[in-house]
Short mmCIF file of C-alpha atoms and ligand atoms in Angstrom, two decimals:
data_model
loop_
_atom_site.label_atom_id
_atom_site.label_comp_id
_atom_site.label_asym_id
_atom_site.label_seq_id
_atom_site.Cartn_x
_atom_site.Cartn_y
_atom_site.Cartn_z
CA UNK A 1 -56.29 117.77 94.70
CA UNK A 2 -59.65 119.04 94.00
CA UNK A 3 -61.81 120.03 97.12
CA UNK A 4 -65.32 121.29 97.54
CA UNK A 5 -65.83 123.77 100.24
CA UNK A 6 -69.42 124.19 101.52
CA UNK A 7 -70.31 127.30 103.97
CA UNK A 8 -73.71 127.38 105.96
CA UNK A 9 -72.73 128.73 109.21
CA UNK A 10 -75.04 131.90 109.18
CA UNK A 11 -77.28 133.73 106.39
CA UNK A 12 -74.64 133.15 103.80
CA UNK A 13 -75.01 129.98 101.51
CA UNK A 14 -71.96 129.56 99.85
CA UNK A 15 -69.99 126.72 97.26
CA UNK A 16 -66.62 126.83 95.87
CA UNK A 17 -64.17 124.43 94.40
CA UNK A 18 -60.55 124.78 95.22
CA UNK A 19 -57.50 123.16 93.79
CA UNK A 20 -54.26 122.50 95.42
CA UNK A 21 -52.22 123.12 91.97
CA UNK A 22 -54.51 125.79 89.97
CA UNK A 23 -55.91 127.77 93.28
CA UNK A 24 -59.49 128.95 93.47
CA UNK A 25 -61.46 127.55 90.48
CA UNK A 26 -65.44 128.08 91.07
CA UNK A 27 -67.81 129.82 93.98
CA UNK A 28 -70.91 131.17 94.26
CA UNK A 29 -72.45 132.93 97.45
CA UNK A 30 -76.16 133.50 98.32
CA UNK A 31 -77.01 135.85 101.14
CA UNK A 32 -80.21 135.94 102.85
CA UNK A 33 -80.58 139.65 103.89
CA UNK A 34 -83.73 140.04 102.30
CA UNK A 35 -85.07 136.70 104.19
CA UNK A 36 -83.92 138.29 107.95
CA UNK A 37 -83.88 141.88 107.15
CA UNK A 38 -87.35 142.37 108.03
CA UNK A 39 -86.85 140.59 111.41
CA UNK A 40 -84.24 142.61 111.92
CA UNK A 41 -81.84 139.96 112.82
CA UNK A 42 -81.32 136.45 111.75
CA UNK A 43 -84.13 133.86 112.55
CA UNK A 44 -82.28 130.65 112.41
CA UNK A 45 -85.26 128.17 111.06
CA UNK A 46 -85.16 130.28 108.29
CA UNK A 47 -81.40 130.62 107.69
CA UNK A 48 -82.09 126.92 107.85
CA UNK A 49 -84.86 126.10 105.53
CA UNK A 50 -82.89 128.63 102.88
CA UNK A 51 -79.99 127.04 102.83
CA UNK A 52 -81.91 123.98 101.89
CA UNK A 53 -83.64 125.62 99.30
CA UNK A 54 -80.67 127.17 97.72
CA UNK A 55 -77.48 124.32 98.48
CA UNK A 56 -78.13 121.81 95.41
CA UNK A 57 -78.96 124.69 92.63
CA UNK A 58 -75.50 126.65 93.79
CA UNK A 59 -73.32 123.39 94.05
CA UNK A 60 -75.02 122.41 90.39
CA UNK A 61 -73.95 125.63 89.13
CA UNK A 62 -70.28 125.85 90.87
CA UNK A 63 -69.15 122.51 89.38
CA UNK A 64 -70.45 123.52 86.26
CA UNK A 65 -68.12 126.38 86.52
CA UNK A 66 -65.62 125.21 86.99
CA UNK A 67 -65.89 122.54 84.67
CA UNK A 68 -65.62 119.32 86.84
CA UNK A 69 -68.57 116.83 88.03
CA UNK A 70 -68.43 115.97 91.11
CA UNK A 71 -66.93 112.28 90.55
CA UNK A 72 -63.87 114.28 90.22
CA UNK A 73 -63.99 116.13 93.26
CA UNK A 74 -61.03 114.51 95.69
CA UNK A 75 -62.49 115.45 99.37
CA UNK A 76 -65.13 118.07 100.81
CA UNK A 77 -64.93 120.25 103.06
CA UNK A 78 -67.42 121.93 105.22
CA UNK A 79 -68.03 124.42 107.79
CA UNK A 80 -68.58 122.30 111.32
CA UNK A 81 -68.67 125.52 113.55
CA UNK A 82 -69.09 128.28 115.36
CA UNK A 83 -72.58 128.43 114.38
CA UNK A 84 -76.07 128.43 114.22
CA UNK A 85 -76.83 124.42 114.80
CA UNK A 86 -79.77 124.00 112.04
CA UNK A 87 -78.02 126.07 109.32
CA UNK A 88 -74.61 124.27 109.59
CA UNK A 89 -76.42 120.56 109.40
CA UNK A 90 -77.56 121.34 106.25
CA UNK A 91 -73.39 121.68 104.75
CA UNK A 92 -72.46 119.00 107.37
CA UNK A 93 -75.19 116.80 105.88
CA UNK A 94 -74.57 117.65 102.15
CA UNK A 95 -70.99 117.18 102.72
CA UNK A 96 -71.25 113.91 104.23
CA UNK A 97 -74.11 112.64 101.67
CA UNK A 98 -71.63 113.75 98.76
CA UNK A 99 -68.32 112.02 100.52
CA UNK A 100 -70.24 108.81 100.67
CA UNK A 101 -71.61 109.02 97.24
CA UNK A 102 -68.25 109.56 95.56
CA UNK A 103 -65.70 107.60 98.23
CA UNK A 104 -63.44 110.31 99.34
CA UNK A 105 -63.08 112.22 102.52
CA UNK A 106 -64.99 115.23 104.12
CA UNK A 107 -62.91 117.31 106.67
CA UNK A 108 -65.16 119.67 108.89
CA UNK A 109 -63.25 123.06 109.18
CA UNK A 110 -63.31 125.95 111.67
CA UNK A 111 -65.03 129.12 110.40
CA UNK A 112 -62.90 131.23 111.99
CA UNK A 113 -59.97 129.73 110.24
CA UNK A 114 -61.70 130.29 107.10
CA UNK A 115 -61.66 133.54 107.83
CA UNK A 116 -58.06 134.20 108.85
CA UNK A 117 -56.61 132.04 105.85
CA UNK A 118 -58.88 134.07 103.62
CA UNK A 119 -56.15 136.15 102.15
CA UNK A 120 -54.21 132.92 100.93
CA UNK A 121 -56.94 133.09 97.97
CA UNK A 122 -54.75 135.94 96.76
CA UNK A 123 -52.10 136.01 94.90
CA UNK A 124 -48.86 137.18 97.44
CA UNK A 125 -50.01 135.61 100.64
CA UNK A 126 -48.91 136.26 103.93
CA UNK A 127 -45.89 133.89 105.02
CA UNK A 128 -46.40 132.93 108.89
CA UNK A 129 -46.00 133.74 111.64
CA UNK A 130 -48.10 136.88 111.33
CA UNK A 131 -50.85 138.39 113.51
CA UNK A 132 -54.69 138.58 112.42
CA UNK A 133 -57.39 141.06 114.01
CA UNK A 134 -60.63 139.02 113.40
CA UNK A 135 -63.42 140.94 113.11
CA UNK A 136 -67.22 139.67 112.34
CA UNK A 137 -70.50 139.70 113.78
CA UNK A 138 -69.82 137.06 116.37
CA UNK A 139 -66.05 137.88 117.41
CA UNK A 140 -63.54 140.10 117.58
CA UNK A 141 -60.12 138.63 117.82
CA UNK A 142 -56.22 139.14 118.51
CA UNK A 143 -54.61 136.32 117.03
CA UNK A 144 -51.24 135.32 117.11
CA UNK A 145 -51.09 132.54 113.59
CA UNK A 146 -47.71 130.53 113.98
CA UNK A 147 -48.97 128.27 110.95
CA UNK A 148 -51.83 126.34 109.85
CA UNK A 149 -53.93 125.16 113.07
CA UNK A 150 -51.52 127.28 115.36
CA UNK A 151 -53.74 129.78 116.80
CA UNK A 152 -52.99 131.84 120.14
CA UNK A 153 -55.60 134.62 121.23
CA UNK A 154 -54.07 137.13 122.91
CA UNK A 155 -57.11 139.75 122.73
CA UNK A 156 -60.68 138.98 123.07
CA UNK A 157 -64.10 141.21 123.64
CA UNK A 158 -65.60 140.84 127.01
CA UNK A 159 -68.90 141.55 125.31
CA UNK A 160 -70.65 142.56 122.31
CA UNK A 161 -68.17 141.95 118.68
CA UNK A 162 -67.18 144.98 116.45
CA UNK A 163 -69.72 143.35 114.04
CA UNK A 164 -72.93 143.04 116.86
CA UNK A 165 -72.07 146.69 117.91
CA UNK A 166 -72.17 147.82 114.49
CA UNK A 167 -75.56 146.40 113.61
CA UNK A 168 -77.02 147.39 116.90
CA UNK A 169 -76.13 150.75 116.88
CA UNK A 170 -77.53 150.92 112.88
CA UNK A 171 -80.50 149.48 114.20
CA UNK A 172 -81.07 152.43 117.27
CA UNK A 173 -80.56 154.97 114.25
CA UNK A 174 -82.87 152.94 112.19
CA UNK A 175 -81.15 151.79 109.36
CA UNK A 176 -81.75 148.76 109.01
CA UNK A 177 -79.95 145.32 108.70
CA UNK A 178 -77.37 144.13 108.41
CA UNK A 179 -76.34 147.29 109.98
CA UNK A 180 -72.32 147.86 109.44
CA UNK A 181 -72.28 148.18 105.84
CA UNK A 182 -75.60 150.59 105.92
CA UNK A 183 -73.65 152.39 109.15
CA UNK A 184 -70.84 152.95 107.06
CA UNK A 185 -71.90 154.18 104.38
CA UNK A 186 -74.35 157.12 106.43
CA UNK A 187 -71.71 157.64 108.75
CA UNK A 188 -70.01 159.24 105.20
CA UNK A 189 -72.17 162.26 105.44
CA UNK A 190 -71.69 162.74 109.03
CA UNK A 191 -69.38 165.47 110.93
CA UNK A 192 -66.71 164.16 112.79
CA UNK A 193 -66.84 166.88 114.97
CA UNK A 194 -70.20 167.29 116.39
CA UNK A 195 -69.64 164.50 118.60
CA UNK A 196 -66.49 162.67 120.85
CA UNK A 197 -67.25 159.00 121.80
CA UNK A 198 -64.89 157.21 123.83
CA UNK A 199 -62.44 154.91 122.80
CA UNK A 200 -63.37 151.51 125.44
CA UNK A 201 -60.46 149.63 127.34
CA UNK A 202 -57.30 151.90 125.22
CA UNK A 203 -56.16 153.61 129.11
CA UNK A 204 -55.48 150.19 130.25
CA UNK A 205 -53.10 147.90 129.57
CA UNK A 206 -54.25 144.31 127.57
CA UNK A 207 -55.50 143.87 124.40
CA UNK A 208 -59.04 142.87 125.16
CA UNK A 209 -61.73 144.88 123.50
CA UNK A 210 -65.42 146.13 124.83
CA UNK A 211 -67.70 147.52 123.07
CA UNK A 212 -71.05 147.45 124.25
CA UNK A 213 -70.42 150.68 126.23
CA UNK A 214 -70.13 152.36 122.98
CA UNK A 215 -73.54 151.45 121.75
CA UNK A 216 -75.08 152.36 124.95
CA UNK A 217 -73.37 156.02 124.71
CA UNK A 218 -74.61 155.91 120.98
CA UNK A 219 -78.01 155.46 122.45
CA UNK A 220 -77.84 158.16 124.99
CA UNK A 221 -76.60 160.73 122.81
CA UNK A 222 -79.43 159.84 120.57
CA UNK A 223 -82.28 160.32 122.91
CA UNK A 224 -80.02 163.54 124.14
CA UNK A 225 -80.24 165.16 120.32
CA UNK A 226 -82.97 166.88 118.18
CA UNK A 227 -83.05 163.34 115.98
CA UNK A 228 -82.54 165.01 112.75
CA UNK A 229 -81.14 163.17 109.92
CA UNK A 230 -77.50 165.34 110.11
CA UNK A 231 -77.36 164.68 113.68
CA UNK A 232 -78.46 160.77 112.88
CA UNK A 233 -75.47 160.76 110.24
CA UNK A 234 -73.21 162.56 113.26
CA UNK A 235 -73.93 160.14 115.47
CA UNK A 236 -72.94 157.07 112.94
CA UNK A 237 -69.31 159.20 112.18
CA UNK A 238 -68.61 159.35 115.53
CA UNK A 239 -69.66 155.49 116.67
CA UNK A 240 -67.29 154.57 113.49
CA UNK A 241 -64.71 156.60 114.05
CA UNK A 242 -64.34 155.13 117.96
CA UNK A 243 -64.62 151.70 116.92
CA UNK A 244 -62.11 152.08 114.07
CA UNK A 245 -59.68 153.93 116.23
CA UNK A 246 -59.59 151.30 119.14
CA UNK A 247 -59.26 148.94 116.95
CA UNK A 248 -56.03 150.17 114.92
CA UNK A 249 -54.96 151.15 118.97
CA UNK A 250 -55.03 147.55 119.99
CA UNK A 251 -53.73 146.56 116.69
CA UNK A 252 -50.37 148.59 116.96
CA UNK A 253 -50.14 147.35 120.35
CA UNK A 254 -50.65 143.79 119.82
CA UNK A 255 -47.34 144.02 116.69
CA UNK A 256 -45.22 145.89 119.30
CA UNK A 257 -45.61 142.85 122.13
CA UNK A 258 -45.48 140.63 119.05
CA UNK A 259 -42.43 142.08 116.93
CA UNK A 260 -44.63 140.47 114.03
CA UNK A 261 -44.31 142.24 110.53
CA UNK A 262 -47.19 140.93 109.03
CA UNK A 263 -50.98 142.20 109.99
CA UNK A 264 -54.21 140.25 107.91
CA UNK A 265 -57.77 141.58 108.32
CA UNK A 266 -60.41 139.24 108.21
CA UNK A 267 -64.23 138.74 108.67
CA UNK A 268 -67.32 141.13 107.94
CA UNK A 269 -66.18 144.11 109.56
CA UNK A 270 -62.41 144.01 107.95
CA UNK A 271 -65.07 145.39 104.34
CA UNK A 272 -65.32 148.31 106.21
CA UNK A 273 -63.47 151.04 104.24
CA UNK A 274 -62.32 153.32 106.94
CA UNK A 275 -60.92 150.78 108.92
CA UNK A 276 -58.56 149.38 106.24
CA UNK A 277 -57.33 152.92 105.90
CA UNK A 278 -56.69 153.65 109.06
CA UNK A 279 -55.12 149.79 109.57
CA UNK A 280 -53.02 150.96 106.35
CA UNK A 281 -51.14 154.12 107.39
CA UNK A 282 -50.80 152.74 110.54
CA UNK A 283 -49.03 149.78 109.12
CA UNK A 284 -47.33 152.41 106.94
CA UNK A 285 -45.52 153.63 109.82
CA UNK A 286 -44.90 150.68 111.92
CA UNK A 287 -43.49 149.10 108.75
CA UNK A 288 -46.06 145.86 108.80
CA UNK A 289 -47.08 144.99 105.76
CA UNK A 290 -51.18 144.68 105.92
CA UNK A 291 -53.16 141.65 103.91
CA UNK A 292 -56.93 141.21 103.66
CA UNK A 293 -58.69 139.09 100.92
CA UNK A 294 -60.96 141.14 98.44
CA UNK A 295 -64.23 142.67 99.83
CA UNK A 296 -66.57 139.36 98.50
CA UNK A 297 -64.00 137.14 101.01
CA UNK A 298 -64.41 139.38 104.11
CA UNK A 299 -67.22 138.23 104.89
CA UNK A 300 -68.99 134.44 104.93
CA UNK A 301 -67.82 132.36 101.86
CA UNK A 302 -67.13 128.94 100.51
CA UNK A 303 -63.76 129.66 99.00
CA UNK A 304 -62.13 130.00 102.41
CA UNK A 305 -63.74 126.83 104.00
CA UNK A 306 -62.66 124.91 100.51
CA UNK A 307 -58.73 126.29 101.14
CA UNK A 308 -58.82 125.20 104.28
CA UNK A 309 -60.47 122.25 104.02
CA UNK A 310 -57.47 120.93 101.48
CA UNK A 311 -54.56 122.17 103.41
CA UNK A 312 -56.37 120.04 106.08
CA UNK A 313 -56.85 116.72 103.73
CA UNK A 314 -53.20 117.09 102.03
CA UNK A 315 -52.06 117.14 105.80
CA UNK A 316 -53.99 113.89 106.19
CA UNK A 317 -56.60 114.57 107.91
CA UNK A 318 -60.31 113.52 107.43
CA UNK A 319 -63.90 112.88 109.73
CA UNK A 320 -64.03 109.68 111.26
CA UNK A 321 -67.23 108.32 109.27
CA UNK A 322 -68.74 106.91 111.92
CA UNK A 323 -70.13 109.86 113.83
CA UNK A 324 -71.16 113.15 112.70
CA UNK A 325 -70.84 116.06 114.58
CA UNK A 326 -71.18 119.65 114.33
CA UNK A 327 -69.83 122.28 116.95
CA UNK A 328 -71.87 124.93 117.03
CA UNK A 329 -69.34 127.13 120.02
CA UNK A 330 -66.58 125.85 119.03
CA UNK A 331 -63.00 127.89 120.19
CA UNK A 332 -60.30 128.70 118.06
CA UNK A 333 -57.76 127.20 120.12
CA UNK A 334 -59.55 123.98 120.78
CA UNK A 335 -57.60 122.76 117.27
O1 KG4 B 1 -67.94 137.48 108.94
P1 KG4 B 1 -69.37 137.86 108.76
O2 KG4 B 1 -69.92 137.89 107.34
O3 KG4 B 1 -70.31 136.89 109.55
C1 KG4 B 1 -69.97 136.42 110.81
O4 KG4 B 1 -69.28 135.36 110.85
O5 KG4 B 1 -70.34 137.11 111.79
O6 KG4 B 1 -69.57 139.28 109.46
C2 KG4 B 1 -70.81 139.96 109.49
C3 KG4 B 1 -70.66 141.26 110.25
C4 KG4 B 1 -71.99 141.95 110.51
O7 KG4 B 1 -72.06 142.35 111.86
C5 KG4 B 1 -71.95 143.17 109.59
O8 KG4 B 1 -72.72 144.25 110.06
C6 KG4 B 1 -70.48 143.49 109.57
O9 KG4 B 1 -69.85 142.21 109.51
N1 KG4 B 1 -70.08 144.30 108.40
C7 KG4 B 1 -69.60 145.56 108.49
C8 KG4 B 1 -69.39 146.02 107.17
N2 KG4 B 1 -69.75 145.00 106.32
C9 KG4 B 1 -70.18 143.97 107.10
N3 KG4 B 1 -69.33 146.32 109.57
C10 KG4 B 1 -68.83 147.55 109.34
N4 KG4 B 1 -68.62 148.08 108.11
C11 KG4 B 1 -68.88 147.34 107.00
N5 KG4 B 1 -68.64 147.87 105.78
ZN1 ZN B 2 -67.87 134.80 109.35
#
């Protein structure tokens, strides 16, 4: 079975062909940092308009790629939510527009499964039940995976995500956007002993996360300093090193209530490179073996919504072509 996967959730425009025997076979990703980065954030009429700009050249190229047209394609699948509205109409629409033109079946898919069956792009998958610690700009999640469409969250932020924390605090040290890669990489030339910051919610018991504490801290200790570019780089360290070390806290706690063996690392934040070594020698002792996808299917892809999107069709299911729909909150448990 040979299934398109189309991803316009966010700022990331991205195509990919997937097939059930032969695995991943084509994708392409276009990012629009350069479009928002000046905004500072992501203006969704623009994220919109881009997408439109860029959806028809990229699924040209992709099929060409892979060597198909798209009369051979056998279903498509597209990204119906969590989202920004505008930006996911434009997949929704092309989706639909191409399922009609050829006669098969679109399937609108979750993003955030996407991103927690990312690693089944690789070769030696996770086998289920395992837990996932999802991680992007929009949400960071404990979830308990029993199997495809079997999702339990068992830890949740009360606020801002790892991801919006991240970019925030790059943004109050002027860095830029998107922030946690740029964050990261300073944060390498800063002292991890300068400065402590605290490690939110790890005294109690749960495994709920907060994080927006931590920026605010970040800021005070900002306006408290001499603003240099050392004590700048300090400051990153030190935000990093908190948010990496709650999360691998929550982490070991959430395997020890779970007696799970298996740990996968998914969305934007799982690129970061401390956290997957930290995430690794814990796992090293606690004997769980640790999975993420490579660094391009971290974050915001087609290839994940296109794997998804087939396990989904093979299992029978399809959109009911008389209404379209896209869901732009949209819970992980409501499948
Ligand atoms: O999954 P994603 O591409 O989009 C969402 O669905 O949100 O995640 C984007 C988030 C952004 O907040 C970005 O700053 C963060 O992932 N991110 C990182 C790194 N790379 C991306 N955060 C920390 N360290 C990184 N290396
Ligand atoms: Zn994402």
């Amino acid at each position: 079975m040979l299934v398109l996967g189309i991803e316009t959730s966010c700022d990331e425009t991205g195509i990919a062909v997937y097939d059930a025997a032969r695995g991943l076979l084509a994708h392409g990703i276009h990012t629009q940092t350069d479009i928002h980065a000046k905004f500072g954030g992501v203006v969704p009429d623009q994220a919109s308009r881009d997408h439109v700009r860029k959806i028809i050249p990229m699924l040209e190229a992709v099929l060409n790629e892979a060597g198909i047209k798209g009369s051979d394609l056998n279903g498509i699948a597209y990204t119906q939510g969590p989202g920004l509205s505008g930006a996911l109409l434009v997949g929704a629409m092309l989706a639909r527009a191409l399922g009609f033109a050829y006669g098969v079946p679109t399937i609108g898919v979750h993003h955030l499964e996407g991103h927690i069956l990312a690693p089944y792009l690789e070769p030696d998958p996770p086998s289920f039940p395992f837990l996932a610690l999802l991680v992007s700009g929009g949400h960071t999640e404990l979830v308990k995976v029993e199997g495809v469409g079997k999702y339990k969250i068992i830890g949740d932020t009360l606020d801002d995500a790892a991801g919006e924390a991240f970019d925030k605090t790059a943004r109050l040290l002027g860095l830029g956007y998107p922030g946690g890669a740029l964050l990261a990489k300073f944060a390498e030339q800063g002292n991890p002993e300068h400065f402590h910051f605290p490690r939110p919610m790890v005294n109690r018991p749960g495994l709920d996360f907060s994080f927006s504490g931590l920026k605010t801290f970040a800021l005070h200790t900002f306006e408290a300093s001499d603003k240099s570019e050392q004590t700048k780089a300090d400051i990153a360290r030190a935000f990093e090193d908190a948010v990496v070390e709650t999360l691998v806290i929550k982490c070991r706690r959430a395997l020890a209530e779970t007696h799970y063996q298996r740990l996968v690392i998914a969305g934007g934040v799982s690129a970061n490179r401390s956290l997957r070594h930290a995430l690794e020698v814990m796992c090293q002792k606690q004997e769980v073996k640790l999975y993420f996808p490579r660094l391009e299917f971290c974050t915001d892809n087609g290839a994940m919504i296109a794997y998804v999107g087939c396990q989904r069709l093979l299992a029978g299911e399809r959109d009911d072509m008389n209404r379209m729909q896209v869901y732009p909150r949209w819970g992980l448990e409501e499948l």
